[in-house]
């Protein structure tokens, strides 16, 4: 057969076959689609029928369970509807109980210490009952009886939007509030955290799985900030039993006759400033939560064995700190205003008024000065915990810190606090900004800021020092200033020996600014204290015990104090050194202050003790560590017992508010134990560990403060450098012994210690720019994280001479932090308020400066735990 003829005959049929195949495919697809449609329709109908049947069954059951509420004539309330409004349903009881038990995010911070109701980035120590740490007597400064009695009417947390939950197309809303509740703003300009008075029992509901009661299509309370974050409002997490009690009594309380839709809430802004209702409602149309979080069905909360252990360990650590920390027997705010002002006001700080001596007798035993009523008495008046007890307790804290259970629980709670803060900012940032604008004559520049950590020898900036050196070289070139190489040299001869003139000097030649060469090199950083790299210039201009008796340093100090007073709202705490080489150092330092009349109402002083025992031992200056303790503390006890024995020192101590320990913490050291030798037995050439120094300084200060308080004299707090580098036991010792510490950046390495510092609200005077030059890059600094998690942090300058460039180093510190971390004006004012909390300025001065009438609550009342 011819192939060509066959192909020609079959070609007309090819298009017909393609059409047949297409038609067949179309018909098949249509049949499949129709079949799928009818199958889907039948399934949906079955589901709808089942839902209708379930709804009818629930309706019958609800009608059988209806209860009457109130007296005669009252309307009936369906118990099922109440449960429904709160998002609980019987079907939810089918939830596997294991999911409830496996939840790890619990309200540990509030349950652990409900008494520590505080702002997330500022302390607030109003005490209340809690379940994690122990039973504590509630502390309330103000109580609204009507609000407290009607508080059970509100099934949703005070200050939060009404709770709306229900079935599909059936939104239910519960919004009950007392008409006499007093609400105050969250954060204020002048630095005080105003508390929401009636919100002490029911600020926030949190369930064991970490979920918060959900909100749906809700509006925030138009009269106040939403209390989402425990930090910027008083959030006290709900005890489960209290929540159940509130649910059971909700219907019974309806007969009080309070209209749940009528709210008459007053806002107490700083300086009693009223607010515009339209401005406070700015977020009303923006807050919309469309996702309803699933809630556990069980109404009771149980703790696992591990969680019970964590609760016990945390409470034990808090109690342990209270046994060591020095507290005044009579708090400053409890003293009468006349007595307080009389003891703290000094019209002439350089006038010595004779004070009668007492018969107290003291002597040093085992490195600690013991005080007796008289020379013949054998009973110690002010006993202090021994070294063996302290080192045992410190190691116990370190054991808890290393516990896996505690690390996990504390890390989860810290993360939860941080996320709550961020949620608060999302909801309330605009409202805080409006509240800031409504306060007259108050902004960041017009609130008090205290530089809580600045070394006196570096208190000026490099341009200021350069200008001062040039002026002295021009005005007093023939002043004999130093004795070197067997001859006395004038200021001009000193510069000629260095081949320098006043014209040659500039900031770069002065070379006092820290640079990249000082990172992790504490020795090179200390060399930056030498102008032009010459120790003789440091002795002339930056020392108070030199040939000219520190006159140049006194003059430049007066200029710095004058700048502080001109700024009006900036204050400082300068740290000046006592080395412990000889007892006469105290009299030399006091005479330098009094003779040069160094005083300012904007400044107070701290004494810093460099940890240089090993240096003095090699030099032969001391024979044992107890020599240093004797040289440092015996003059202080002498002047306290008999002020006439050291009149200038007595006047100087009226300006001293703290005691500091300084040195390079990164040096390796052996962790001390309870078997460590006594100070008199420490005769080797090795430097004692930080905690060894800390305990013996604390013990002597504790006894000294008890003695000074008994005589009506101001006390000296222990506030060392701690946690900048080195081992974690530095922070453990600081937690037990110190009122606040400087730096503390190593807390980022220990979630348990970080959480304990949060609970106890131990002050952290942080210096991010200084850390950036020595141990930690700025972007890695944990300051922002600490602030967001609620630790009690403030900003300080540390060393303006080496670190800062402007005339106002403290403002420079704030401005850099604000730009790098995007801090708002409200954040900056809150940090400034914290600095006032940390500072040692007298109570009357803080009140007089309008820092806040109740500022002391966050400083002293936060840890009064009563455990049963």
PDB file of C-alpha atoms in Angstrom, residues 311-490:
ATOM      1  CA  UNK A 311       9.511  29.643  94.816  1.00  0.00           C
ATOM      2  CA  UNK A 312      11.229  28.490  97.981  1.00  0.00           C
ATOM      3  CA  UNK A 313      14.705  29.351  96.710  1.00  0.00           C
ATOM      4  CA  UNK A 314      13.756  32.850  95.563  1.00  0.00           C
ATOM      5  CA  UNK A 315      12.019  33.652  98.805  1.00  0.00           C
ATOM      6  CA  UNK A 316      15.024  32.379 100.729  1.00  0.00           C
ATOM      7  CA  UNK A 317      17.353  34.678  98.772  1.00  0.00           C
ATOM      8  CA  UNK A 318      15.142  37.695  99.422  1.00  0.00           C
ATOM      9  CA  UNK A 319      14.990  36.944 103.141  1.00  0.00           C
ATOM     10  CA  UNK A 320      18.743  36.474 103.208  1.00  0.00           C
ATOM     11  CA  UNK A 321      19.348  39.927 101.709  1.00  0.00           C
ATOM     12  CA  UNK A 322      17.116  41.486 104.352  1.00  0.00           C
ATOM     13  CA  UNK A 323      19.189  39.957 107.133  1.00  0.00           C
ATOM     14  CA  UNK A 324      22.330  41.699 105.856  1.00  0.00           C
ATOM     15  CA  UNK A 325      21.182  45.016 104.410  1.00  0.00           C
ATOM     16  CA  UNK A 326      21.464  47.993 106.730  1.00  0.00           C
ATOM     17  CA  UNK A 327      18.179  49.823 107.303  1.00  0.00           C
ATOM     18  CA  UNK A 328      17.621  52.835 109.493  1.00  0.00           C
ATOM     19  CA  UNK A 329      15.473  52.115 112.521  1.00  0.00           C
ATOM     20  CA  UNK A 330      13.392  55.208 111.848  1.00  0.00           C
ATOM     21  CA  UNK A 331      12.868  55.859 108.162  1.00  0.00           C
ATOM     22  CA  UNK A 332      13.552  59.469 107.102  1.00  0.00           C
ATOM     23  CA  UNK A 333       9.963  60.035 105.956  1.00  0.00           C
ATOM     24  CA  UNK A 334       8.639  58.957 109.366  1.00  0.00           C
ATOM     25  CA  UNK A 335      10.602  61.632 111.151  1.00  0.00           C
ATOM     26  CA  UNK A 336       8.924  64.962 111.809  1.00  0.00           C
ATOM     27  CA  UNK A 337       9.609  67.554 109.149  1.00  0.00           C
ATOM     28  CA  UNK A 338      11.104  69.924 111.708  1.00  0.00           C
ATOM     29  CA  UNK A 339      13.543  67.353 113.074  1.00  0.00           C
ATOM     30  CA  UNK A 340      14.449  66.132 109.611  1.00  0.00           C
ATOM     31  CA  UNK A 341      15.108  69.609 108.253  1.00  0.00           C
ATOM     32  CA  UNK A 342      17.054  70.606 111.353  1.00  0.00           C
ATOM     33  CA  UNK A 343      19.377  67.633 111.078  1.00  0.00           C
ATOM     34  CA  UNK A 344      19.886  67.933 107.337  1.00  0.00           C
ATOM     35  CA  UNK A 345      19.988  71.691 106.895  1.00  0.00           C
ATOM     36  CA  UNK A 346      23.310  73.396 107.471  1.00  0.00           C
ATOM     37  CA  UNK A 347      23.404  77.127 106.881  1.00  0.00           C
ATOM     38  CA  UNK A 348      27.207  77.177 107.205  1.00  0.00           C
ATOM     39  CA  UNK A 349      28.739  73.818 106.206  1.00  0.00           C
ATOM     40  CA  UNK A 350      32.181  74.960 107.417  1.00  0.00           C
ATOM     41  CA  UNK A 351      31.123  76.001 110.920  1.00  0.00           C
ATOM     42  CA  UNK A 352      31.923  73.407 113.573  1.00  0.00           C
ATOM     43  CA  UNK A 353      29.393  73.238 116.377  1.00  0.00           C
ATOM     44  CA  UNK A 354      30.734  71.442 119.463  1.00  0.00           C
ATOM     45  CA  UNK A 355      29.189  68.031 119.978  1.00  0.00           C
ATOM     46  CA  UNK A 356      29.446  66.145 123.232  1.00  0.00           C
ATOM     47  CA  UNK A 357      31.474  62.947 123.146  1.00  0.00           C
ATOM     48  CA  UNK A 358      30.109  59.651 124.414  1.00  0.00           C
ATOM     49  CA  UNK A 359      31.614  56.843 126.460  1.00  0.00           C
ATOM     50  CA  UNK A 360      31.498  54.289 123.678  1.00  0.00           C
ATOM     51  CA  UNK A 361      34.516  52.023 123.476  1.00  0.00           C
ATOM     52  CA  UNK A 362      35.597  50.239 120.312  1.00  0.00           C
ATOM     53  CA  UNK A 363      38.331  47.875 119.232  1.00  0.00           C
ATOM     54  CA  UNK A 364      39.061  45.809 116.138  1.00  0.00           C
ATOM     55  CA  UNK A 365      38.704  42.050 116.376  1.00  0.00           C
ATOM     56  CA  UNK A 366      39.189  39.759 113.390  1.00  0.00           C
ATOM     57  CA  UNK A 367      39.012  42.699 110.982  1.00  0.00           C
ATOM     58  CA  UNK A 368      35.716  44.093 112.376  1.00  0.00           C
ATOM     59  CA  UNK A 369      35.438  46.969 114.844  1.00  0.00           C
ATOM     60  CA  UNK A 370      33.322  46.014 117.868  1.00  0.00           C
ATOM     61  CA  UNK A 371      31.520  48.762 119.798  1.00  0.00           C
ATOM     62  CA  UNK A 372      30.745  48.581 123.522  1.00  0.00           C
ATOM     63  CA  UNK A 373      28.836  50.923 125.793  1.00  0.00           C
ATOM     64  CA  UNK A 374      31.937  51.688 127.843  1.00  0.00           C
ATOM     65  CA  UNK A 375      35.446  50.408 128.337  1.00  0.00           C
ATOM     66  CA  UNK A 376      34.328  47.970 131.029  1.00  0.00           C
ATOM     67  CA  UNK A 377      31.379  46.522 129.106  1.00  0.00           C
ATOM     68  CA  UNK A 378      31.685  43.153 127.432  1.00  0.00           C
ATOM     69  CA  UNK A 379      28.378  43.100 125.538  1.00  0.00           C
ATOM     70  CA  UNK A 380      28.668  44.192 121.933  1.00  0.00           C
ATOM     71  CA  UNK A 381      26.123  46.887 121.072  1.00  0.00           C
ATOM     72  CA  UNK A 382      25.858  46.334 117.326  1.00  0.00           C
ATOM     73  CA  UNK A 383      26.636  42.725 116.396  1.00  0.00           C
ATOM     74  CA  UNK A 384      27.059  41.869 112.722  1.00  0.00           C
ATOM     75  CA  UNK A 385      27.058  38.547 110.876  1.00  0.00           C
ATOM     76  CA  UNK A 386      30.451  36.851 110.975  1.00  0.00           C
ATOM     77  CA  UNK A 387      32.554  36.104 107.900  1.00  0.00           C
ATOM     78  CA  UNK A 388      31.846  32.372 108.068  1.00  0.00           C
ATOM     79  CA  UNK A 389      28.102  32.987 107.942  1.00  0.00           C
ATOM     80  CA  UNK A 390      28.407  35.423 105.059  1.00  0.00           C
ATOM     81  CA  UNK A 391      30.575  33.204 102.850  1.00  0.00           C
ATOM     82  CA  UNK A 392      28.278  30.251 103.564  1.00  0.00           C
ATOM     83  CA  UNK A 393      25.245  32.315 102.536  1.00  0.00           C
ATOM     84  CA  UNK A 394      27.011  33.645  99.452  1.00  0.00           C
ATOM     85  CA  UNK A 395      27.839  30.137  98.289  1.00  0.00           C
ATOM     86  CA  UNK A 396      24.242  29.136  98.914  1.00  0.00           C
ATOM     87  CA  UNK A 397      23.090  31.979  96.667  1.00  0.00           C
ATOM     88  CA  UNK A 398      25.587  30.898  94.022  1.00  0.00           C
ATOM     89  CA  UNK A 399      24.224  27.356  94.258  1.00  0.00           C
ATOM     90  CA  UNK A 400      20.713  28.654  93.637  1.00  0.00           C
ATOM     91  CA  UNK A 401      21.967  30.818  90.788  1.00  0.00           C
ATOM     92  CA  UNK A 402      23.443  27.752  89.075  1.00  0.00           C
ATOM     93  CA  UNK A 403      20.286  25.657  89.530  1.00  0.00           C
ATOM     94  CA  UNK A 404      18.749  24.612  86.228  1.00  0.00           C
ATOM     95  CA  UNK A 405      15.174  24.928  87.527  1.00  0.00           C
ATOM     96  CA  UNK A 406      15.747  28.487  88.734  1.00  0.00           C
ATOM     97  CA  UNK A 407      17.566  29.517  85.563  1.00  0.00           C
ATOM     98  CA  UNK A 408      14.730  28.319  83.334  1.00  0.00           C
ATOM     99  CA  UNK A 409      11.972  29.864  85.432  1.00  0.00           C
ATOM    100  CA  UNK A 410      13.722  33.211  85.878  1.00  0.00           C
ATOM    101  CA  UNK A 411      14.663  33.434  82.206  1.00  0.00           C
ATOM    102  CA  UNK A 412      11.041  32.841  81.192  1.00  0.00           C
ATOM    103  CA  UNK A 413       9.806  35.490  83.628  1.00  0.00           C
ATOM    104  CA  UNK A 414      12.336  38.058  82.452  1.00  0.00           C
ATOM    105  CA  UNK A 415      11.351  37.477  78.842  1.00  0.00           C
ATOM    106  CA  UNK A 416       7.706  37.799  79.790  1.00  0.00           C
ATOM    107  CA  UNK A 417       8.352  41.117  81.546  1.00  0.00           C
ATOM    108  CA  UNK A 418      10.168  42.421  78.501  1.00  0.00           C
ATOM    109  CA  UNK A 419       7.362  41.469  76.132  1.00  0.00           C
ATOM    110  CA  UNK A 420       4.757  43.040  78.411  1.00  0.00           C
ATOM    111  CA  UNK A 421       6.691  46.273  78.299  1.00  0.00           C
ATOM    112  CA  UNK A 422       6.759  46.244  74.509  1.00  0.00           C
ATOM    113  CA  UNK A 423       3.036  45.614  74.403  1.00  0.00           C
ATOM    114  CA  UNK A 424       2.530  48.519  76.767  1.00  0.00           C
ATOM    115  CA  UNK A 425       4.498  50.780  74.435  1.00  0.00           C
ATOM    116  CA  UNK A 426       2.434  49.690  71.439  1.00  0.00           C
ATOM    117  CA  UNK A 427      -0.782  50.552  73.245  1.00  0.00           C
ATOM    118  CA  UNK A 428       0.127  53.561  75.390  1.00  0.00           C
ATOM    119  CA  UNK A 429       3.081  55.356  73.778  1.00  0.00           C
ATOM    120  CA  UNK A 430       0.891  58.073  72.260  1.00  0.00           C
ATOM    121  CA  UNK A 431      -0.999  58.566  75.490  1.00  0.00           C
ATOM    122  CA  UNK A 432       2.201  58.988  77.448  1.00  0.00           C
ATOM    123  CA  UNK A 433       3.356  61.558  74.937  1.00  0.00           C
ATOM    124  CA  UNK A 434       0.114  63.506  75.371  1.00  0.00           C
ATOM    125  CA  UNK A 435       0.465  63.335  79.146  1.00  0.00           C
ATOM    126  CA  UNK A 436       3.990  64.700  78.828  1.00  0.00           C
ATOM    127  CA  UNK A 437       2.748  67.644  76.814  1.00  0.00           C
ATOM    128  CA  UNK A 438       0.040  68.466  79.347  1.00  0.00           C
ATOM    129  CA  UNK A 439       2.493  69.127  82.215  1.00  0.00           C
ATOM    130  CA  UNK A 440       3.581  72.799  82.298  1.00  0.00           C
ATOM    131  CA  UNK A 441       7.221  73.732  82.822  1.00  0.00           C
ATOM    132  CA  UNK A 442       8.276  70.103  82.876  1.00  0.00           C
ATOM    133  CA  UNK A 443      10.314  68.333  80.259  1.00  0.00           C
ATOM    134  CA  UNK A 444      13.500  66.295  80.221  1.00  0.00           C
ATOM    135  CA  UNK A 445      15.656  69.371  80.776  1.00  0.00           C
ATOM    136  CA  UNK A 446      13.551  70.547  83.724  1.00  0.00           C
ATOM    137  CA  UNK A 447      13.577  67.379  85.837  1.00  0.00           C
ATOM    138  CA  UNK A 448      16.256  66.595  88.385  1.00  0.00           C
ATOM    139  CA  UNK A 449      18.989  64.283  87.129  1.00  0.00           C
ATOM    140  CA  UNK A 450      21.701  62.927  89.388  1.00  0.00           C
ATOM    141  CA  UNK A 451      25.042  61.697  88.077  1.00  0.00           C
ATOM    142  CA  UNK A 452      25.215  58.792  90.521  1.00  0.00           C
ATOM    143  CA  UNK A 453      28.652  57.553  89.464  1.00  0.00           C
ATOM    144  CA  UNK A 454      31.433  59.972  88.583  1.00  0.00           C
ATOM    145  CA  UNK A 455      35.033  59.989  89.775  1.00  0.00           C
ATOM    146  CA  UNK A 456      36.189  63.324  91.118  1.00  0.00           C
ATOM    147  CA  UNK A 457      39.610  63.261  89.426  1.00  0.00           C
ATOM    148  CA  UNK A 458      37.862  62.994  86.059  1.00  0.00           C
ATOM    149  CA  UNK A 459      34.804  65.155  86.743  1.00  0.00           C
ATOM    150  CA  UNK A 460      35.747  67.808  84.166  1.00  0.00           C
ATOM    151  CA  UNK A 461      35.880  67.334  80.390  1.00  0.00           C
ATOM    152  CA  UNK A 462      39.176  67.453  78.513  1.00  0.00           C
ATOM    153  CA  UNK A 463      38.587  70.926  77.055  1.00  0.00           C
ATOM    154  CA  UNK A 464      37.887  72.298  80.518  1.00  0.00           C
ATOM    155  CA  UNK A 465      41.130  70.802  81.888  1.00  0.00           C
ATOM    156  CA  UNK A 466      43.137  72.105  78.932  1.00  0.00           C
ATOM    157  CA  UNK A 467      41.752  75.608  79.391  1.00  0.00           C
ATOM    158  CA  UNK A 468      42.537  75.490  83.121  1.00  0.00           C
ATOM    159  CA  UNK A 469      46.139  74.339  82.558  1.00  0.00           C
ATOM    160  CA  UNK A 470      46.751  77.102  80.019  1.00  0.00           C
ATOM    161  CA  UNK A 471      45.324  79.736  82.354  1.00  0.00           C
ATOM    162  CA  UNK A 472      47.565  78.630  85.231  1.00  0.00           C
ATOM    163  CA  UNK A 473      50.608  78.490  82.991  1.00  0.00           C
ATOM    164  CA  UNK A 474      49.862  82.025  81.865  1.00  0.00           C
ATOM    165  CA  UNK A 475      48.886  83.535  85.257  1.00  0.00           C
ATOM    166  CA  UNK A 476      51.076  81.614  87.729  1.00  0.00           C
ATOM    167  CA  UNK A 477      54.187  80.394  85.893  1.00  0.00           C
ATOM    168  CA  UNK A 478      56.461  80.996  88.907  1.00  0.00           C
ATOM    169  CA  UNK A 479      54.400  79.024  91.413  1.00  0.00           C
ATOM    170  CA  UNK A 480      56.459  76.227  93.002  1.00  0.00           C
ATOM    171  CA  UNK A 481      54.336  73.160  92.395  1.00  0.00           C
ATOM    172  CA  UNK A 482      56.415  69.987  92.792  1.00  0.00           C
ATOM    173  CA  UNK A 483      59.546  68.457  94.283  1.00  0.00           C
ATOM    174  CA  UNK A 484      61.260  66.150  91.813  1.00  0.00           C
ATOM    175  CA  UNK A 485      64.789  64.833  91.407  1.00  0.00           C
ATOM    176  CA  UNK A 486      65.995  66.561  94.561  1.00  0.00           C
ATOM    177  CA  UNK A 487      64.811  70.053  93.630  1.00  0.00           C
ATOM    178  CA  UNK A 488      61.711  72.248  93.706  1.00  0.00           C
ATOM    179  CA  UNK A 489      60.263  73.135  90.322  1.00  0.00           C
ATOM    180  CA  UNK A 490      57.963  75.947  89.293  1.00  0.00           C
TER     181      UNK A 490
END
